[in-house]
Amino acid sequence: MPYSSGDAGKGAAIFKRSCALCHTIGAGEPNKVGPNLHGLFGRKTGSVEGFSYTAANVKKGVVWGEDTLFDYLENPKKYIPGTSMNFVGLKKEKDRNDLVTYLKQATA
């Protein structure tokens, strides 16, 4: 099933619980274990300046959008074999919809 708009408030809670340890979202904030996600939508995989990506992330060449992020978040290691992202994913479609909806607003 493709992405459909979710609840940004619930997405914010998912981000805080599952993503904030490794990622920042604000403009000018530093990279952590993972890259800063500001400007995520419309950006190619493996392209944040100053962040050291695996070759798999760079070579994937996907442009992040609602549908690509929705699919990726289900199982990052399956979507990009060889990624170093240590996250098992979000199995529930509703959770992925909520998180993508939040990220669209928070990273713009």
PDB file of N, CA and C in Angstrom:
ATOM      1  N   MET A   1       0.851  -1.189   0.000  1.00  0.00           N
ATOM      2  CA  MET A   1       0.000   0.000   0.000  1.00  0.00           C
ATOM      3  C   MET A   1       0.888   1.240   0.000  1.00  0.00           C
ATOM      4  N   PRO A   2       0.574   2.228  -0.805  1.00  0.00           N
ATOM      5  CA  PRO A   2       1.395   3.449  -0.833  1.00  0.00           C
ATOM      6  C   PRO A   2       1.103   4.366   0.351  1.00  0.00           C
ATOM      7  N   TYR A   3       1.934   5.378   0.485  1.00  0.00           N
ATOM      8  CA  TYR A   3       1.776   6.395   1.531  1.00  0.00           C
ATOM      9  C   TYR A   3       0.436   7.094   1.419  1.00  0.00           C
ATOM     10  N   SER A   4      -0.155   7.381   2.573  1.00  0.00           N
ATOM     11  CA  SER A   4      -1.302   8.288   2.653  1.00  0.00           C
ATOM     12  C   SER A   4      -1.103   9.145   3.895  1.00  0.00           C
ATOM     13  N   SER A   5      -1.612  10.359   3.854  1.00  0.00           N
ATOM     14  CA  SER A   5      -1.395  11.333   4.918  1.00  0.00           C
ATOM     15  C   SER A   5      -1.798  10.762   6.282  1.00  0.00           C
ATOM     16  N   GLY A   6      -0.945  11.010   7.264  1.00  0.00           N
ATOM     17  CA  GLY A   6      -1.189  10.511   8.610  1.00  0.00           C
ATOM     18  C   GLY A   6      -1.310  11.643   9.616  1.00  0.00           C
ATOM     19  N   ASP A   7      -1.087  11.315  10.870  1.00  0.00           N
ATOM     20  CA  ASP A   7      -1.201  12.244  11.992  1.00  0.00           C
ATOM     21  C   ASP A   7       0.198  12.723  12.380  1.00  0.00           C
ATOM     22  N   ALA A   8       0.492  13.986  12.095  1.00  0.00           N
ATOM     23  CA  ALA A   8       1.826  14.532  12.356  1.00  0.00           C
ATOM     24  C   ALA A   8       2.169  14.506  13.842  1.00  0.00           C
ATOM     25  N   GLY A   9       1.191  14.697  14.699  1.00  0.00           N
ATOM     26  CA  GLY A   9       1.445  14.657  16.144  1.00  0.00           C
ATOM     27  C   GLY A   9       1.920  13.288  16.596  1.00  0.00           C
ATOM     28  N   LYS A  10       1.277  12.254  16.072  1.00  0.00           N
ATOM     29  CA  LYS A  10       1.712  10.894  16.395  1.00  0.00           C
ATOM     30  C   LYS A  10       3.066  10.609  15.753  1.00  0.00           C
ATOM     31  N   GLY A  11       3.284  11.159  14.571  1.00  0.00           N
ATOM     32  CA  GLY A  11       4.577  11.006  13.908  1.00  0.00           C
ATOM     33  C   GLY A  11       5.703  11.635  14.711  1.00  0.00           C
ATOM     34  N   ALA A  12       5.429  12.770  15.342  1.00  0.00           N
ATOM     35  CA  ALA A  12       6.439  13.433  16.173  1.00  0.00           C
ATOM     36  C   ALA A  12       6.838  12.536  17.342  1.00  0.00           C
ATOM     37  N   ALA A  13       5.855  11.863  17.933  1.00  0.00           N
ATOM     38  CA  ALA A  13       6.146  10.949  19.036  1.00  0.00           C
ATOM     39  C   ALA A  13       6.974   9.758  18.555  1.00  0.00           C
ATOM     40  N   ILE A  14       6.673   9.256  17.367  1.00  0.00           N
ATOM     41  CA  ILE A  14       7.445   8.148  16.803  1.00  0.00           C
ATOM     42  C   ILE A  14       8.874   8.605  16.537  1.00  0.00           C
ATOM     43  N   PHE A  15       9.032   9.814  15.982  1.00  0.00           N
ATOM     44  CA  PHE A  15      10.373  10.340  15.725  1.00  0.00           C
ATOM     45  C   PHE A  15      11.165  10.440  17.021  1.00  0.00           C
ATOM     46  N   LYS A  16      10.562  10.983  18.042  1.00  0.00           N
ATOM     47  CA  LYS A  16      11.253  11.156  19.320  1.00  0.00           C
ATOM     48  C   LYS A  16      11.679   9.805  19.888  1.00  0.00           C
ATOM     49  N   ARG A  17      10.807   8.820  19.779  1.00  0.00           N
ATOM     50  CA  ARG A  17      11.058   7.494  20.341  1.00  0.00           C
ATOM     51  C   ARG A  17      12.045   6.674  19.491  1.00  0.00           C
ATOM     52  N   SER A  18      11.945   6.775  18.176  1.00  0.00           N
ATOM     53  CA  SER A  18      12.664   5.850  17.305  1.00  0.00           C
ATOM     54  C   SER A  18      13.787   6.464  16.477  1.00  0.00           C
ATOM     55  N   CYS A  19      13.814   7.790  16.327  1.00  0.00           N
ATOM     56  CA  CYS A  19      14.746   8.401  15.369  1.00  0.00           C
ATOM     57  C   CYS A  19      15.670   9.455  15.974  1.00  0.00           C
ATOM     58  N   ALA A  20      15.193  10.173  16.985  1.00  0.00           N
ATOM     59  CA  ALA A  20      15.912  11.351  17.484  1.00  0.00           C
ATOM     60  C   ALA A  20      17.264  11.029  18.112  1.00  0.00           C
ATOM     61  N   LEU A  21      17.470   9.812  18.543  1.00  0.00           N
ATOM     62  CA  LEU A  21      18.762   9.442  19.105  1.00  0.00           C
ATOM     63  C   LEU A  21      19.861   9.551  18.048  1.00  0.00           C
ATOM     64  N   CYS A  22      19.507   9.279  16.794  1.00  0.00           N
ATOM     65  CA  CYS A  22      20.503   9.242  15.714  1.00  0.00           C
ATOM     66  C   CYS A  22      20.383  10.370  14.693  1.00  0.00           C
ATOM     67  N   HIS A  23      19.246  11.064  14.640  1.00  0.00           N
ATOM     68  CA  HIS A  23      19.022  12.082  13.606  1.00  0.00           C
ATOM     69  C   HIS A  23      18.554  13.408  14.209  1.00  0.00           C
ATOM     70  N   THR A  24      18.994  14.503  13.597  1.00  0.00           N
ATOM     71  CA  THR A  24      18.460  15.834  13.884  1.00  0.00           C
ATOM     72  C   THR A  24      17.611  16.237  12.683  1.00  0.00           C
ATOM     73  N   ILE A  25      16.747  17.253  12.867  1.00  0.00           N
ATOM     74  CA  ILE A  25      15.860  17.656  11.772  1.00  0.00           C
ATOM     75  C   ILE A  25      15.916  19.146  11.455  1.00  0.00           C
ATOM     76  N   GLY A  26      16.502  19.934  12.296  1.00  0.00           N
ATOM     77  CA  GLY A  26      16.502  21.375  12.100  1.00  0.00           C
ATOM     78  C   GLY A  26      17.607  21.853  11.166  1.00  0.00           C
ATOM     79  N   ALA A  27      17.344  22.931  10.462  1.00  0.00           N
ATOM     80  CA  ALA A  27      18.348  23.538   9.582  1.00  0.00           C
ATOM     81  C   ALA A  27      19.581  23.901  10.397  1.00  0.00           C
ATOM     82  N   GLY A  28      20.742  23.497   9.910  1.00  0.00           N
ATOM     83  CA  GLY A  28      21.997  23.845  10.563  1.00  0.00           C
ATOM     84  C   GLY A  28      22.365  22.984  11.750  1.00  0.00           C
ATOM     85  N   GLU A  29      21.491  22.068  12.150  1.00  0.00           N
ATOM     86  CA  GLU A  29      21.836  21.177  13.256  1.00  0.00           C
ATOM     87  C   GLU A  29      22.864  20.159  12.768  1.00  0.00           C
ATOM     88  N   PRO A  30      23.689  19.654  13.686  1.00  0.00           N
ATOM     89  CA  PRO A  30      24.755  18.742  13.267  1.00  0.00           C
ATOM     90  C   PRO A  30      24.231  17.346  12.923  1.00  0.00           C
ATOM     91  N   ASN A  31      25.035  16.625  12.160  1.00  0.00           N
ATOM     92  CA  ASN A  31      24.785  15.196  11.967  1.00  0.00           C
ATOM     93  C   ASN A  31      25.074  14.504  13.286  1.00  0.00           C
ATOM     94  N   LYS A  32      24.425  13.387  13.515  1.00  0.00           N
ATOM     95  CA  LYS A  32      24.720  12.541  14.676  1.00  0.00           C
ATOM     96  C   LYS A  32      25.263  11.223  14.128  1.00  0.00           C
ATOM     97  N   VAL A  33      24.813  10.123  14.681  1.00  0.00           N
ATOM     98  CA  VAL A  33      25.152   8.811  14.143  1.00  0.00           C
ATOM     99  C   VAL A  33      24.598   8.703  12.720  1.00  0.00           C
ATOM    100  N   GLY A  34      23.424   9.318  12.505  1.00  0.00           N
ATOM    101  CA  GLY A  34      22.809   9.424  11.189  1.00  0.00           C
ATOM    102  C   GLY A  34      22.852  10.866  10.724  1.00  0.00           C
ATOM    103  N   PRO A  35      22.568  11.100   9.451  1.00  0.00           N
ATOM    104  CA  PRO A  35      22.622  12.462   8.921  1.00  0.00           C
ATOM    105  C   PRO A  35      21.466  13.337   9.405  1.00  0.00           C
ATOM    106  N   ASN A  36      21.685  14.650   9.370  1.00  0.00           N
ATOM    107  CA  ASN A  36      20.607  15.608   9.609  1.00  0.00           C
ATOM    108  C   ASN A  36      19.570  15.424   8.505  1.00  0.00           C
ATOM    109  N   LEU A  37      18.301  15.460   8.873  1.00  0.00           N
ATOM    110  CA  LEU A  37      17.226  15.198   7.921  1.00  0.00           C
ATOM    111  C   LEU A  37      16.580  16.458   7.348  1.00  0.00           C
ATOM    112  N   HIS A  38      17.069  17.636   7.717  1.00  0.00           N
ATOM    113  CA  HIS A  38      16.486  18.860   7.160  1.00  0.00           C
ATOM    114  C   HIS A  38      16.642  18.850   5.642  1.00  0.00           C
ATOM    115  N   GLY A  39      15.561  19.151   4.930  1.00  0.00           N
ATOM    116  CA  GLY A  39      15.592  19.145   3.470  1.00  0.00           C
ATOM    117  C   GLY A  39      15.552  17.744   2.877  1.00  0.00           C
ATOM    118  N   LEU A  40      15.075  16.778   3.650  1.00  0.00           N
ATOM    119  CA  LEU A  40      15.057  15.375   3.229  1.00  0.00           C
ATOM    120  C   LEU A  40      14.281  15.134   1.936  1.00  0.00           C
ATOM    121  N   PHE A  41      13.109  15.727   1.817  1.00  0.00           N
ATOM    122  CA  PHE A  41      12.252  15.454   0.658  1.00  0.00           C
ATOM    123  C   PHE A  41      12.816  16.127  -0.593  1.00  0.00           C
ATOM    124  N   GLY A  42      13.015  15.304  -1.620  1.00  0.00           N
ATOM    125  CA  GLY A  42      13.612  15.790  -2.857  1.00  0.00           C
ATOM    126  C   GLY A  42      15.121  15.615  -2.906  1.00  0.00           C
ATOM    127  N   ARG A  43      15.700  15.059  -1.851  1.00  0.00           N
ATOM    128  CA  ARG A  43      17.146  14.847  -1.773  1.00  0.00           C
ATOM    129  C   ARG A  43      17.475  13.396  -2.131  1.00  0.00           C
ATOM    130  N   LYS A  44      18.624  13.187  -2.770  1.00  0.00           N
ATOM    131  CA  LYS A  44      19.066  11.830  -3.101  1.00  0.00           C
ATOM    132  C   LYS A  44      19.702  11.157  -1.898  1.00  0.00           C
ATOM    133  N   THR A  45      19.590   9.831  -1.872  1.00  0.00           N
ATOM    134  CA  THR A  45      20.260   9.062  -0.825  1.00  0.00           C
ATOM    135  C   THR A  45      21.758   9.339  -0.853  1.00  0.00           C
ATOM    136  N   GLY A  46      22.343   9.358   0.341  1.00  0.00           N
ATOM    137  CA  GLY A  46      23.790   9.491   0.442  1.00  0.00           C
ATOM    138  C   GLY A  46      24.358  10.828   0.049  1.00  0.00           C
ATOM    139  N   SER A  47      23.611  11.925   0.284  1.00  0.00           N
ATOM    140  CA  SER A  47      24.077  13.210  -0.245  1.00  0.00           C
ATOM    141  C   SER A  47      24.216  14.352   0.768  1.00  0.00           C
ATOM    142  N   VAL A  48      24.102  14.079   2.056  1.00  0.00           N
ATOM    143  CA  VAL A  48      24.273  15.152   3.045  1.00  0.00           C
ATOM    144  C   VAL A  48      25.765  15.445   3.195  1.00  0.00           C
ATOM    145  N   GLU A  49      26.128  16.679   2.940  1.00  0.00           N
ATOM    146  CA  GLU A  49      27.522  17.092   3.029  1.00  0.00           C
ATOM    147  C   GLU A  49      28.054  16.881   4.442  1.00  0.00           C
ATOM    148  N   GLY A  50      29.241  16.310   4.532  1.00  0.00           N
ATOM    149  CA  GLY A  50      29.880  16.120   5.821  1.00  0.00           C
ATOM    150  C   GLY A  50      29.497  14.837   6.534  1.00  0.00           C
ATOM    151  N   PHE A  51      28.606  14.037   5.938  1.00  0.00           N
ATOM    152  CA  PHE A  51      28.238  12.770   6.561  1.00  0.00           C
ATOM    153  C   PHE A  51      28.854  11.622   5.780  1.00  0.00           C
ATOM    154  N   SER A  52      29.419  10.662   6.484  1.00  0.00           N
ATOM    155  CA  SER A  52      30.083   9.521   5.854  1.00  0.00           C
ATOM    156  C   SER A  52      29.087   8.376   5.670  1.00  0.00           C
ATOM    157  N   TYR A  53      28.644   8.183   4.436  1.00  0.00           N
ATOM    158  CA  TYR A  53      27.673   7.140   4.096  1.00  0.00           C
ATOM    159  C   TYR A  53      28.365   5.864   3.652  1.00  0.00           C
ATOM    160  N   THR A  54      27.631   4.756   3.715  1.00  0.00           N
ATOM    161  CA  THR A  54      28.102   3.519   3.099  1.00  0.00           C
ATOM    162  C   THR A  54      27.990   3.673   1.584  1.00  0.00           C
ATOM    163  N   ALA A  55      28.762   2.892   0.864  1.00  0.00           N
ATOM    164  CA  ALA A  55      28.684   2.901  -0.607  1.00  0.00           C
ATOM    165  C   ALA A  55      27.274   2.536  -1.066  1.00  0.00           C
ATOM    166  N   ALA A  56      26.604   1.648  -0.330  1.00  0.00           N
ATOM    167  CA  ALA A  56      25.247   1.230  -0.697  1.00  0.00           C
ATOM    168  C   ALA A  56      24.282   2.410  -0.712  1.00  0.00           C
ATOM    169  N   ASN A  57      24.381   3.285   0.276  1.00  0.00           N
ATOM    170  CA  ASN A  57      23.496   4.454   0.328  1.00  0.00           C
ATOM    171  C   ASN A  57      23.768   5.405  -0.832  1.00  0.00           C
ATOM    172  N   VAL A  58      25.028   5.626  -1.124  1.00  0.00           N
ATOM    173  CA  VAL A  58      25.393   6.539  -2.204  1.00  0.00           C
ATOM    174  C   VAL A  58      24.937   5.975  -3.547  1.00  0.00           C
ATOM    175  N   LYS A  59      25.162   4.696  -3.762  1.00  0.00           N
ATOM    176  CA  LYS A  59      24.834   4.065  -5.041  1.00  0.00           C
ATOM    177  C   LYS A  59      23.338   3.877  -5.257  1.00  0.00           C
ATOM    178  N   LYS A  60      22.550   3.824  -4.199  1.00  0.00           N
ATOM    179  CA  LYS A  60      21.105   3.588  -4.340  1.00  0.00           C
ATOM    180  C   LYS A  60      20.475   4.651  -5.238  1.00  0.00           C
ATOM    181  N   GLY A  61      20.835   5.903  -5.042  1.00  0.00           N
ATOM    182  CA  GLY A  61      20.394   6.967  -5.934  1.00  0.00           C
ATOM    183  C   GLY A  61      18.911   7.271  -5.915  1.00  0.00           C
ATOM    184  N   VAL A  62      18.225   6.910  -4.859  1.00  0.00           N
ATOM    185  CA  VAL A  62      16.790   7.188  -4.737  1.00  0.00           C
ATOM    186  C   VAL A  62      16.592   8.631  -4.293  1.00  0.00           C
ATOM    187  N   VAL A  63      15.592   9.292  -4.835  1.00  0.00           N
ATOM    188  CA  VAL A  63      15.205  10.621  -4.367  1.00  0.00           C
ATOM    189  C   VAL A  63      14.108  10.416  -3.327  1.00  0.00           C
ATOM    190  N   TRP A  64      14.338  10.956  -2.136  1.00  0.00           N
ATOM    191  CA  TRP A  64      13.376  10.768  -1.046  1.00  0.00           C
ATOM    192  C   TRP A  64      12.098  11.556  -1.290  1.00  0.00           C
ATOM    193  N   GLY A  65      10.999  10.869  -1.189  1.00  0.00           N
ATOM    194  CA  GLY A  65       9.664  11.435  -1.280  1.00  0.00           C
ATOM    195  C   GLY A  65       8.755  10.643  -0.361  1.00  0.00           C
ATOM    196  N   GLU A  66       7.477  10.949  -0.366  1.00  0.00           N
ATOM    197  CA  GLU A  66       6.546  10.269   0.533  1.00  0.00           C
ATOM    198  C   GLU A  66       6.578   8.754   0.330  1.00  0.00           C
ATOM    199  N   ASP A  67       6.476   8.308  -0.908  1.00  0.00           N
ATOM    200  CA  ASP A  67       6.394   6.872  -1.171  1.00  0.00           C
ATOM    201  C   ASP A  67       7.716   6.157  -0.938  1.00  0.00           C
ATOM    202  N   THR A  68       8.838   6.750  -1.355  1.00  0.00           N
ATOM    203  CA  THR A  68      10.120   6.081  -1.157  1.00  0.00           C
ATOM    204  C   THR A  68      10.453   5.988   0.330  1.00  0.00           C
ATOM    205  N   LEU A  69      10.175   7.038   1.088  1.00  0.00           N
ATOM    206  CA  LEU A  69      10.439   7.011   2.522  1.00  0.00           C
ATOM    207  C   LEU A  69       9.511   6.026   3.229  1.00  0.00           C
ATOM    208  N   PHE A  70       8.251   5.989   2.817  1.00  0.00           N
ATOM    209  CA  PHE A  70       7.280   5.043   3.380  1.00  0.00           C
ATOM    210  C   PHE A  70       7.782   3.609   3.196  1.00  0.00           C
ATOM    211  N   ASP A  71       8.249   3.288   2.002  1.00  0.00           N
ATOM    212  CA  ASP A  71       8.756   1.940   1.728  1.00  0.00           C
ATOM    213  C   ASP A  71      10.045   1.669   2.509  1.00  0.00           C
ATOM    214  N   TYR A  72      10.953   2.622   2.529  1.00  0.00           N
ATOM    215  CA  TYR A  72      12.235   2.481   3.225  1.00  0.00           C
ATOM    216  C   TYR A  72      12.033   2.210   4.710  1.00  0.00           C
ATOM    217  N   LEU A  73      11.130   2.944   5.332  1.00  0.00           N
ATOM    218  CA  LEU A  73      10.942   2.854   6.775  1.00  0.00           C
ATOM    219  C   LEU A  73      10.358   1.522   7.236  1.00  0.00           C
ATOM    220  N   GLU A  74       9.823   0.747   6.313  1.00  0.00           N
ATOM    221  CA  GLU A  74       9.321  -0.576   6.688  1.00  0.00           C
ATOM    222  C   GLU A  74      10.484  -1.508   7.056  1.00  0.00           C
ATOM    223  N   ASN A  75      11.577  -1.429   6.289  1.00  0.00           N
ATOM    224  CA  ASN A  75      12.730  -2.292   6.534  1.00  0.00           C
ATOM    225  C   ASN A  75      13.944  -1.688   5.823  1.00  0.00           C
ATOM    226  N   PRO A  76      14.641  -0.755   6.469  1.00  0.00           N
ATOM    227  CA  PRO A  76      15.752  -0.061   5.815  1.00  0.00           C
ATOM    228  C   PRO A  76      16.821  -0.984   5.242  1.00  0.00           C
ATOM    229  N   LYS A  77      17.172  -2.047   5.938  1.00  0.00           N
ATOM    230  CA  LYS A  77      18.233  -2.937   5.463  1.00  0.00           C
ATOM    231  C   LYS A  77      17.801  -3.746   4.244  1.00  0.00           C
ATOM    232  N   LYS A  78      16.532  -3.970   4.072  1.00  0.00           N
ATOM    233  CA  LYS A  78      16.036  -4.642   2.865  1.00  0.00           C
ATOM    234  C   LYS A  78      15.974  -3.651   1.703  1.00  0.00           C
ATOM    235  N   TYR A  79      15.570  -2.409   1.988  1.00  0.00           N
ATOM    236  CA  TYR A  79      15.438  -1.384   0.949  1.00  0.00           C
ATOM    237  C   TYR A  79      16.796  -0.970   0.396  1.00  0.00           C
ATOM    238  N   ILE A  80      17.778  -0.833   1.296  1.00  0.00           N
ATOM    239  CA  ILE A  80      19.150  -0.506   0.883  1.00  0.00           C
ATOM    240  C   ILE A  80      20.085  -1.540   1.508  1.00  0.00           C
ATOM    241  N   PRO A  81      20.246  -2.698   0.851  1.00  0.00           N
ATOM    242  CA  PRO A  81      21.181  -3.700   1.375  1.00  0.00           C
ATOM    243  C   PRO A  81      22.581  -3.103   1.497  1.00  0.00           C
ATOM    244  N   GLY A  82      23.183  -3.288   2.664  1.00  0.00           N
ATOM    245  CA  GLY A  82      24.515  -2.740   2.903  1.00  0.00           C
ATOM    246  C   GLY A  82      24.497  -1.434   3.670  1.00  0.00           C
ATOM    247  N   THR A  83      23.305  -0.892   3.965  1.00  0.00           N
ATOM    248  CA  THR A  83      23.234   0.330   4.765  1.00  0.00           C
ATOM    249  C   THR A  83      23.721   0.044   6.179  1.00  0.00           C
ATOM    250  N   SER A  84      24.258   1.046   6.823  1.00  0.00           N
ATOM    251  CA  SER A  84      24.696   0.874   8.213  1.00  0.00           C
ATOM    252  C   SER A  84      23.623   1.347   9.196  1.00  0.00           C
ATOM    253  N   MET A  85      22.475   1.780   8.683  1.00  0.00           N
ATOM    254  CA  MET A  85      21.408   2.247   9.569  1.00  0.00           C
ATOM    255  C   MET A  85      20.932   1.080  10.428  1.00  0.00           C
ATOM    256  N   ASN A  86      21.060   1.244  11.723  1.00  0.00           N
ATOM    257  CA  ASN A  86      20.731   0.191  12.668  1.00  0.00           C
ATOM    258  C   ASN A  86      19.321   0.401  13.214  1.00  0.00           C
ATOM    259  N   PHE A  87      18.342   0.199  12.351  1.00  0.00           N
ATOM    260  CA  PHE A  87      16.939   0.409  12.708  1.00  0.00           C
ATOM    261  C   PHE A  87      16.141  -0.693  12.031  1.00  0.00           C
ATOM    262  N   VAL A  88      15.344  -1.413  12.796  1.00  0.00           N
ATOM    263  CA  VAL A  88      14.619  -2.566  12.244  1.00  0.00           C
ATOM    264  C   VAL A  88      13.438  -2.164  11.375  1.00  0.00           C
ATOM    265  N   GLY A  89      12.976  -0.935  11.513  1.00  0.00           N
ATOM    266  CA  GLY A  89      11.862  -0.452  10.700  1.00  0.00           C
ATOM    267  C   GLY A  89      10.566  -0.375  11.469  1.00  0.00           C
ATOM    268  N   LEU A  90       9.563   0.144  10.780  1.00  0.00           N
ATOM    269  CA  LEU A  90       8.216   0.278  11.333  1.00  0.00           C
ATOM    270  C   LEU A  90       7.297  -0.607  10.501  1.00  0.00           C
ATOM    271  N   LYS A  91       6.798  -1.667  11.082  1.00  0.00           N
ATOM    272  CA  LYS A  91       5.984  -2.628  10.334  1.00  0.00           C
ATOM    273  C   LYS A  91       4.575  -2.110  10.059  1.00  0.00           C
ATOM    274  N   LYS A  92       4.031  -1.314  10.972  1.00  0.00           N
ATOM    275  CA  LYS A  92       2.651  -0.827  10.815  1.00  0.00           C
ATOM    276  C   LYS A  92       2.595   0.327   9.818  1.00  0.00           C
ATOM    277  N   GLU A  93       1.736   0.181   8.809  1.00  0.00           N
ATOM    278  CA  GLU A  93       1.571   1.231   7.801  1.00  0.00           C
ATOM    279  C   GLU A  93       1.161   2.547   8.430  1.00  0.00           C
ATOM    280  N   LYS A  94       0.287   2.495   9.433  1.00  0.00           N
ATOM    281  CA  LYS A  94      -0.174   3.722  10.088  1.00  0.00           C
ATOM    282  C   LYS A  94       0.999   4.467  10.716  1.00  0.00           C
ATOM    283  N   ASP A  95       1.887   3.750  11.370  1.00  0.00           N
ATOM    284  CA  ASP A  95       3.055   4.386  11.987  1.00  0.00           C
ATOM    285  C   ASP A  95       3.943   5.040  10.930  1.00  0.00           C
ATOM    286  N   ARG A  96       4.143   4.355   9.814  1.00  0.00           N
ATOM    287  CA  ARG A  96       4.959   4.939   8.738  1.00  0.00           C
ATOM    288  C   ARG A  96       4.274   6.163   8.141  1.00  0.00           C
ATOM    289  N   ASN A  97       2.964   6.097   7.935  1.00  0.00           N
ATOM    290  CA  ASN A  97       2.236   7.268   7.426  1.00  0.00           C
ATOM    291  C   ASN A  97       2.362   8.443   8.385  1.00  0.00           C
ATOM    292  N   ASP A  98       2.218   8.183   9.672  1.00  0.00           N
ATOM    293  CA  ASP A  98       2.325   9.253  10.673  1.00  0.00           C
ATOM    294  C   ASP A  98       3.729   9.856  10.677  1.00  0.00           C
ATOM    295  N   LEU A  99       4.756   9.014  10.634  1.00  0.00           N
ATOM    296  CA  LEU A  99       6.127   9.519  10.665  1.00  0.00           C
ATOM    297  C   LEU A  99       6.460  10.308   9.401  1.00  0.00           C
ATOM    298  N   VAL A 100       6.074   9.817   8.239  1.00  0.00           N
ATOM    299  CA  VAL A 100       6.356  10.535   6.996  1.00  0.00           C
ATOM    300  C   VAL A 100       5.625  11.878   6.985  1.00  0.00           C
ATOM    301  N   THR A 101       4.388  11.902   7.463  1.00  0.00           N
ATOM    302  CA  THR A 101       3.629  13.156   7.529  1.00  0.00           C
ATOM    303  C   THR A 101       4.347  14.162   8.428  1.00  0.00           C
ATOM    304  N   TYR A 102       4.826  13.705   9.575  1.00  0.00           N
ATOM    305  CA  TYR A 102       5.579  14.581  10.477  1.00  0.00           C
ATOM    306  C   TYR A 102       6.867  15.075   9.813  1.00  0.00           C
ATOM    307  N   LEU A 103       7.612  14.165   9.201  1.00  0.00           N
ATOM    308  CA  LEU A 103       8.882  14.557   8.591  1.00  0.00           C
ATOM    309  C   LEU A 103       8.695  15.550   7.462  1.00  0.00           C
ATOM    310  N   LYS A 104       7.602  15.432   6.705  1.00  0.00           N
ATOM    311  CA  LYS A 104       7.334  16.405   5.642  1.00  0.00           C
ATOM    312  C   LYS A 104       7.252  17.816   6.202  1.00  0.00           C
ATOM    313  N   GLN A 105       6.644  17.960   7.372  1.00  0.00           N
ATOM    314  CA  GLN A 105       6.485  19.274   7.986  1.00  0.00           C
ATOM    315  C   GLN A 105       7.777  19.703   8.703  1.00  0.00           C
ATOM    316  N   ALA A 106       8.367  18.791   9.445  1.00  0.00           N
ATOM    317  CA  ALA A 106       9.478  19.145  10.336  1.00  0.00           C
ATOM    318  C   ALA A 106      10.803  19.359   9.607  1.00  0.00           C
ATOM    319  N   THR A 107      10.947  18.791   8.416  1.00  0.00           N
ATOM    320  CA  THR A 107      12.224  18.892   7.708  1.00  0.00           C
ATOM    321  C   THR A 107      12.200  19.889   6.559  1.00  0.00           C
ATOM    322  N   ALA A 108      11.065  20.546   6.367  1.00  0.00           N
ATOM    323  CA  ALA A 108      10.911  21.484   5.243  1.00  0.00           C
ATOM    324  C   ALA A 108      11.677  22.767   5.487  1.00  0.00           C
TER     325      ALA A 108
END
